Amino acid sequence: MVAIAAAPPLPALLALLGALLPGPGAAQTSVEPLEAIIAQGGSMKVNCTASCDQRPTLGLETPLTKSVVARGSHWVTYELSDIQDNSSPMCFSNCGTKQSSASMSITVYWFPERVDLAPLPHWQPVGENLTLRCQVKGGAPRTHLSVALLRGEEVLNQQPVVKEPAEVTATVLARRDDHGTNFSCRTELDLRPLGLGLFQNSSVSRQLRTFVLPKIRPHLATPRIMEVGTQWPVNCTLDELFPVSEARVHLALEDQRLEPIVKYSKDFLWATAWVNVTGKEEGIQQLTCAVMLGNQDQRTQENVTIYSFPAPSLTLRVHHSPLEDLGNKFEVFESTVVLVECKAHPGAVVTLSGAPTKPPDSSAQLKLNASAEDNGRNFSCSAALEVAGQMLYKNKTQELRVLYGPRLDERDCLGNWTWQEGSQQTLRCEAKGNPTPKLDCRRKKDQVLLPIGDLRPVKWTISGTYMCNATSRLGVVTREVVVNVISQPNNMVIILVAAAVILGTMCTAAYLYNRQRKIREYKLQKAQEAAAMKLNTPAQFFLLHTPPAAPRRPRSQLSARALLSSCTYPAVAMPGPSPGLRRALLGLWAALALRLIGFSAVAQEPFWADLQPRVALVERGGSLWLNCSTNCPRPERGGLETSLHRNGTQRGLRWLARQLVDIREPETQPVCFFRCARRTLQARGIIRTFQRPDRVELVPLPAWQPVGENFTLSCRVPGAGPRGSLTVTLLRGAQELIRRSFSGEPPRARGAVLTATVLARREDHGVNFSCRAELDLRPHGLGLFENSSAPRKLRTFALSPEPPRLVAPRLWEVGSERPVSCSLDGLFPASEARVYLALGHQRLSPDITLEGDALMATATATGSAEQEGSRQLVCNVTLGGESRETRENVTVYSFPAPLLTLSEPSVLEGKIVTVTCAAGARALVTLDGVPAVGPGQPAQLQLNATVNDDRRGFFCNANIEVDREILSKNESTELRVLYAPRLDDSDCPRSWTWPEGPEQILRCEARGNPAPSVHCARPDGGAVLALGLLGPVTRALSGTYRCTAANVHGKAVKDVTLTVEYAPALDSVGCPEHITWLEGTEASLSCVAHGVPPPNVSCVRSGEAEVIEGLLHVAREHAGTYRCEATNARGSAAKNVAITVEYSPSFEELSCPSNWTWVEGSGQLFSCEVDGKPQPRVECIGSRGTSEKVVLPLAPPDPNPRAPSIPSEFASGIYTCNATNRHGSMVKMVAVSVESPPKMDESNCPSHQTWLEGAEATAPACVALGRPSPQVSCSREGTPWPQRLHVSRQDAGTYFCLATNVHGTDSRTITVGVEYRPVVAELAASPPGGVQPGGNFTLTCRAEAWPPAQISWRAPPGALNIGLSSNNSTLSVAGALDSHGGEYECSATNAHGHHTRRITVRVAGPWLWVALGGAVGGAVLLAAGAGLAFYLQSTACKKGEYNVQEAESLGEAVCLNGEGGGASGGASVEGGTEPEGTAEAPAGGEIFAIQLTSA
């Protein structure tokens, strides 16, 4: 090492000397350089020059090793070598008799030998202070040397290095963020001001681990009781842990340690373990959960009771033999004696259902005689055990099966059913018995089966008497059942009957009319003959009767005859009916004839054969009855032709029935035939079979199906048919993928196959696919048969085409654990993926982490010596039969750490120590920067141990090349030098002066190894100083202490003086806060203060500047607050002192009046304030009677929560008030009077009042209390009370009553209710006008009343099945019968009376209406016919009468009985005359004749 300022070249120096030499007679010495900085042990050149006029003598004074390297006449250059310490060499010169000199400064620098950070605590609690200590040994110059304490790269504290060795400390508050942070210390030798650089050296980093363990105990969740043989979970949780992953959990049940599964979530820990309870642990056991973190733990203990409680035993026995067990069911025959026994574990109490009550015991018995009612009876045995104050129960049940024969009871199978034809009914007939009997009901006359249990419309064909047989292996029972079907009346029959009645009526009328007509014709004929005999006239006379085949005549003749044919004149006979009437009668007869012809045609239908059922659908392998019948009266023979198997035949005269069994052909056509009158009658049927879809098969799905590719679903339904009724559906879960119906297929077709192609999706993973087959035979009268295949789960997957990403170190040291990770994205389902990780032939066990479709496999691999060299790391991910693989090459190498040894780790001062650093054969080592000779060679260092070598660190570094990469390992050690203690003033000062209060660290440190113990105590054996600890400084610490430092190599002693100064203090003893003086006495104010140095005290009154001194004559004005202040060098203290002046009591009229009026409810008390201190006690006492004293309550001077309660009443009178305190008393007389505001309550003004309608009207009953007496007025909605004589419903409502006097008002709201008698306001029927039999109707009764009326009904006698609503307001009848018709009465009743109304209900069937309608229609038709006939007859008679009158006026008509002539008694026609008395008058009246002449 060379000096920074080197000597200048010689020629330049000589030139400089020539320029600087002074003139003769003067001498001066200079040195070059003036300042130099050099590394320790280095060398440098120094030039000394003299300015002298003669040859001077030059020299250099220095303790350093020096040598002359160059010389001139006036200069000399020296070389200084092995410079170890700072030095100041001096150049001198002798010029004649004069001597001069010049000095220079050499500063030696060297780096610190050791920079060590003291070990950190293994765990540091968060929130507590941590002291960092950094020790620095060596290093110069100290003025440029500093040390910094680092948290990571953050500088916590930086201080200059002063002492040797130096220790720098810093206090840090541990944080959560500091966990895992590296702390270190770094020295900085800053020589940049001296022209060099900044030299840094750092200690080995030390990692800090912080933790937080809460003060709360863990939460232990466990059942309080556990049963032997069971497994129970135990949970232990604790929150606010940090770092939670470092926490350890200990779970144990007494001595049985549990293996918990620990889970973490942020700062929350959750440990779960299972406890397997065994019999040896029975009793009270302690369950412990301890959570350990850092050097602390928190634990919780719970008591758990382990118990044994087997289930009770329940046995059923017969004659000391257990019954046959049929799976908790036991069978016995009826009337067998059964013993039921229930037993439980000792200590338990059992209860047996049905057993008589007995004292609690561990067993119970029941004996019974088995009957049919006991069949299916369950016996329950319940055991109860008390464990740890908790009742536990266990049960066991057994079922008893009683075997008994068949039974057909009336309640299960009615003997008589009556139904309406066409209604939907279910015939229920159940037979009881065990085993369950088979029930068969057949009609007596034709053995037709009764359809039991089916809901179907009722037909009249099922009516009849049936024999029902219930059969089992224990017997047979028979019951007769009668089915009655009520047929609906046939409207057509009623119409035909009505038409027949009308027709008969009309025929009878026609017959009677025709008979009368014939009689008239006969009489007319007789009259004509008589007239012919009397009249002698050529004219021809015709009887007015036109035969049916009469020729066409002139209009005049036809008109006259037609008009006279129905005339009822006495002399004219009635002819036959008119042509219109005749045509109507002929039409009616024709319709009747056609109807008769139709009936005749039906009666003459030819013979036929019938087969029932014509078309039948039978399950394959089933059976069927076919019925052949004919209408032939006496068929010769008959039969059934079929290829099917026959089982039985039944015959009748014109029918036969055969049972066909085991029908398996898809379709057959049986033929039924009969031989009748030499003809063969045939009927052909069709029988088809069906087979249920019992087998539905879905072809297995692929084990794994790639997403996005198609796969095939195929479903087979073999044998099911007919195919035309079959529907097959492929399902994805509950979603239909495809549905196909095979309608249109031939009836013989069987079985079906359905195939579909489906695109695999991600959401199909784990979805069940299935196939459903439906055979719909409902159109054929059967049901819908469904069946589904077993579901098949589809597993889909998606695998990325990219290979996995493998992350691993390229170099792998033998014996080291290295993490390996393998990741792959685009996996579905990622949870189904399998990962294979291997290093060479060593298979790893990875931990799999899934996040969405990404997979991460991590494992830790340890390289072994056998694997040294190049190896392959393999990662293979397999999913759904496909795989992706990645391979990486790694190098496994061996590199042991270097070995650093000391000949003596601990050595006494002055001894020689050898340090050796060695490593493997291929490694090159370096010891403290000095390399070894070559690879595989050690490096050594020897030194003489000094005090400065204590804790010196040595660093050994080893390098090796692996796969073109340089690897390093290092080792360090520390030398300890042993020496006796030393107490320096820098480390342990002789005196301390501290202010009281702030925390200080009392330090008295001694150097030595081993580290000496320092003890500072008072010489008299008193207090001991707590050295090295941060603590508050108190005045008690003041004094002189003797400090002793000692170790095994000696001791050192030193006296230390500690002075504690503190500010003044004014306490309650020397300066009380409250001082009391008595008016008229003498007193002084003084305060004493404490403090170091002694303080000065002065007192002034607040707001004034004058200091109070000396004695005072006490007056009330002296009362107040004074401020006293004490002052010294450390501060001041002030205190307020309150002076109180007391005096005797006195009354004043204003604050305590002589007259006072108390108003009740005002919330006021009598206020009597008295002046005096202390506050006088005031008491007012009066008299209510002659002997009893009354105390008047007084208002407190100041409101406070504990004020006396206000009394409900006061006694008026004179009171004596006495005020007293400790200084005297005074008396005053007070007169008290009492008044009160109005008051109304429920007793004198009820809030609810009830009136009766029609009663005498009165005002609301309200009276108010108060003094003076209040006035009461009531109004309704602002309107005064109306004056009425009687109460009406309009009076009901709300009234407002107000009471008033001088002290206020009081009001009440009154509700007045008016009650009235009931009235049935409405009674109606629905539907109105009547109801048909079997129909429903409802009667509604609404009553007005208050209080509400009770509704009651009276129905017609015999009316049953009547339903009433909840309040009886509605009466309803379902299925009306004739008995429901009649008068119904509704009655409404309340406390004031009752009211009744009636209504009539008519029940009439549809047949009655049809009959009535037919009769009415017939009567109307008959009346219309009679009216028409009368109209025609009357019209014809009127016309005939007119024609006869016209003929008479023309002389064309003659009176046959002689009364139609003139006055003479005769008349001539066309000149003919007749003598009087020759005409014959027929009996019965006149006969007229009309002469018919040709035109």
mmCIF file of C-alpha atoms in Angstrom, residues 698-714 731-733 735 737 756-770 790-798 828-829 832 880:
data_model
loop_
_atom_site.group_PDB
_atom_site.id
_atom_site.type_symbol
_atom_site.label_atom_id
_atom_site.label_comp_id
_atom_site.label_asym_id
_atom_site.label_seq_id
_atom_site.Cartn_x
_atom_site.Cartn_y
_atom_site.Cartn_z
ATOM 1 C CA LEU A 698 -80.061 -48.453 -22.668
ATOM 2 C CA VAL A 699 -76.843 -49.481 -24.396
ATOM 3 C CA PRO A 700 -73.853 -48.731 -22.091
ATOM 4 C CA LEU A 701 -72.228 -45.331 -22.594
ATOM 5 C CA PRO A 702 -68.485 -44.873 -23.199
ATOM 6 C CA ALA A 703 -66.364 -44.720 -20.062
ATOM 7 C CA TRP A 704 -65.191 -41.206 -21.027
ATOM 8 C CA GLN A 705 -66.552 -39.035 -23.799
ATOM 9 C CA PRO A 706 -64.585 -36.084 -25.192
ATOM 10 C CA VAL A 707 -66.434 -32.785 -25.100
ATOM 11 C CA GLY A 708 -67.505 -31.629 -28.562
ATOM 12 C CA GLU A 709 -67.686 -35.109 -30.083
ATOM 13 C CA ASN A 710 -70.824 -37.073 -30.929
ATOM 14 C CA PHE A 711 -71.834 -40.257 -29.181
ATOM 15 C CA THR A 712 -74.733 -42.629 -29.817
ATOM 16 C CA LEU A 713 -77.607 -43.362 -27.479
ATOM 17 C CA SER A 714 -79.427 -46.604 -28.271
ATOM 18 C CA LEU A 731 -83.807 -38.566 -21.634
ATOM 19 C CA ARG A 732 -80.892 -36.418 -20.490
ATOM 20 C CA GLY A 733 -81.692 -36.142 -16.793
ATOM 21 C CA GLN A 735 -84.944 -33.343 -20.332
ATOM 22 C CA LEU A 737 -83.851 -35.544 -26.107
ATOM 23 C CA ALA A 756 -79.999 -40.898 -31.362
ATOM 24 C CA THR A 757 -76.698 -39.087 -31.873
ATOM 25 C CA VAL A 758 -75.867 -36.544 -29.156
ATOM 26 C CA LEU A 759 -73.108 -33.934 -28.967
ATOM 27 C CA ALA A 760 -71.201 -34.253 -25.683
ATOM 28 C CA ARG A 761 -71.129 -31.065 -23.629
ATOM 29 C CA ARG A 762 -69.277 -30.006 -20.490
ATOM 30 C CA GLU A 763 -72.534 -29.730 -18.590
ATOM 31 C CA ASP A 764 -73.326 -33.365 -19.472
ATOM 32 C CA HIS A 765 -70.596 -34.572 -17.127
ATOM 33 C CA GLY A 766 -72.159 -36.609 -14.354
ATOM 34 C CA VAL A 767 -75.622 -36.388 -15.970
ATOM 35 C CA ASN A 768 -77.752 -39.524 -16.026
ATOM 36 C CA PHE A 769 -79.079 -40.627 -19.396
ATOM 37 C CA SER A 770 -82.026 -42.993 -19.490
ATOM 38 C CA ALA A 790 -81.517 -48.011 -15.403
ATOM 39 C CA PRO A 791 -79.855 -44.574 -15.651
ATOM 40 C CA ARG A 792 -76.372 -44.483 -17.076
ATOM 41 C CA LYS A 793 -74.058 -41.709 -16.028
ATOM 42 C CA LEU A 794 -72.046 -39.970 -18.733
ATOM 43 C CA ARG A 795 -68.572 -38.713 -17.969
ATOM 44 C CA THR A 796 -67.309 -36.063 -20.358
ATOM 45 C CA PHE A 797 -63.850 -34.556 -20.410
ATOM 46 C CA ALA A 798 -61.770 -31.902 -22.113
ATOM 47 C CA PHE A 828 -62.389 -30.590 -17.419
ATOM 48 C CA PRO A 829 -63.254 -31.998 -15.000
ATOM 49 C CA GLU A 832 -60.751 -36.329 -12.317
ATOM 50 C CA GLY A 880 -60.367 -39.744 -19.763
#
